[in-house]
CSV table of C-alpha atoms in Angstrom, one decimal:
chain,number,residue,atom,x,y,z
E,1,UNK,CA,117.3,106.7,33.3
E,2,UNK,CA,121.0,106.7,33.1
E,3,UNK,CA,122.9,107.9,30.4
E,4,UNK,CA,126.9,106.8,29.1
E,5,UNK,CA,127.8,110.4,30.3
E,6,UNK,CA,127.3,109.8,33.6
E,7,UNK,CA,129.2,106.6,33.3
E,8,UNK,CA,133.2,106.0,33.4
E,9,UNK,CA,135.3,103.2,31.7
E,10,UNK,CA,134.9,101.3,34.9
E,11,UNK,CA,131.4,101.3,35.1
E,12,UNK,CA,131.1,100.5,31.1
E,13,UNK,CA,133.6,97.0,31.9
E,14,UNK,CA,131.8,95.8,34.8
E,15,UNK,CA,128.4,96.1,32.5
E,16,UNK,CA,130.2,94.6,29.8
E,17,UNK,CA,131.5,91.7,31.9
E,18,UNK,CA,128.0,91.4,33.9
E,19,UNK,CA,126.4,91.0,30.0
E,20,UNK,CA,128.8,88.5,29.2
E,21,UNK,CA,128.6,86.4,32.3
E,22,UNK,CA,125.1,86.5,31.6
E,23,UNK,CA,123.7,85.1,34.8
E,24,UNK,CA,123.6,87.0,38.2
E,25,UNK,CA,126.9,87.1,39.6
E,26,UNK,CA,129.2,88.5,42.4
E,27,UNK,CA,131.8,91.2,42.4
E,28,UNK,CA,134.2,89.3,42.5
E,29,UNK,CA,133.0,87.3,39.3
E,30,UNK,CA,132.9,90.6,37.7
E,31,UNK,CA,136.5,91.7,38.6
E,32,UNK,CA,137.6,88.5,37.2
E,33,UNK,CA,135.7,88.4,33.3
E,34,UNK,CA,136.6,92.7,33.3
E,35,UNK,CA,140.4,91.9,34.9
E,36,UNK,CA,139.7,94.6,37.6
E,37,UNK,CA,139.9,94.6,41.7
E,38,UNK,CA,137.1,93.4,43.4
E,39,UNK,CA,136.9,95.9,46.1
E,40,UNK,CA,137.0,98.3,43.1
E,41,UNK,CA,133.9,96.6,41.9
E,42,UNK,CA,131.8,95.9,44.8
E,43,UNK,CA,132.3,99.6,45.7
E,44,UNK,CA,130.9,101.2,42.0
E,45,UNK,CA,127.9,98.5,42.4
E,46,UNK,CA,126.2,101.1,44.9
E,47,UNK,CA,126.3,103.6,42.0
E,48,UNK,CA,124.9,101.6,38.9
E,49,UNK,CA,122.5,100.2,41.5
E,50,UNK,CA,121.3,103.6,42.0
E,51,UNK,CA,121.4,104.6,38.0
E,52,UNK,CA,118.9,101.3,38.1
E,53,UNK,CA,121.6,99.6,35.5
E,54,UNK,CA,121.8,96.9,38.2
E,55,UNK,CA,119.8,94.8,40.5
E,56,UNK,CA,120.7,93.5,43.8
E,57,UNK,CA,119.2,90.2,43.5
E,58,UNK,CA,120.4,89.0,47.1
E,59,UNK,CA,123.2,90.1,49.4
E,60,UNK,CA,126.4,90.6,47.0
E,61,UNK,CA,124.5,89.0,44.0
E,62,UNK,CA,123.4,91.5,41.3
E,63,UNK,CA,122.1,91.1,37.7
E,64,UNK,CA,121.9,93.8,35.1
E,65,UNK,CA,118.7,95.7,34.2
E,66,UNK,CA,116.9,95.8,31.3
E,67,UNK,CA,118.3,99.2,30.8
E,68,UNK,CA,121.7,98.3,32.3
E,69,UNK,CA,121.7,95.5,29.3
E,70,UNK,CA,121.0,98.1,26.7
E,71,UNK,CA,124.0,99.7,27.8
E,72,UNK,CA,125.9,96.8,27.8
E,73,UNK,CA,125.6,97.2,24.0
C-alpha cells in the first residue's frame, strides 16, 4: 500500500487529473487535464503502477485503483 510520502507533486497531479477525467485514459490525456509533458507522464506511470495506485488497463491505457482513488482525495 502506498503512502503520500512516497509520492511527489507530480505523481499527486497526474492522480488528481486521472480522478477527474474519470474514465481510463492515456498519458497524454493526463498531461493535458494536469498541464504537464507527456513523456513526463508516461514515464512516472511505471511507478504508480507499481505503488498499485494505477492499472494498466491495455497498452498505454490506465485507470486509477481503488487505493489510487483514495488518494486522489
Amino acid at each position: 500500500m502506498a503512502t503520500r510520502s512516497e509520492l511527489d507533486e507530480i505523481d499527486m497531479a497526474i492522480l488528481r487529473a486521472m480522478k477527474a477525467i474519470g474514465k481510463p485514459t492515456r498519458p497524454k490525456e493526463i498531461a493535458a487535464q494536469a498541464g504537464l509533458d507527456a513523456r513526463r507522464v508516461a514515464a512516472k506511470m511505471r511507478k504508480l503502477v507499481r505503488l498499485g495506485l494505477v492499472e494498466r488497463v491495455e497498452e498505454g491505457v490506465y485507470k486509477l485503483t481503488e487505493e489510487g482513488e483514495k488518494i486522489a482525495g
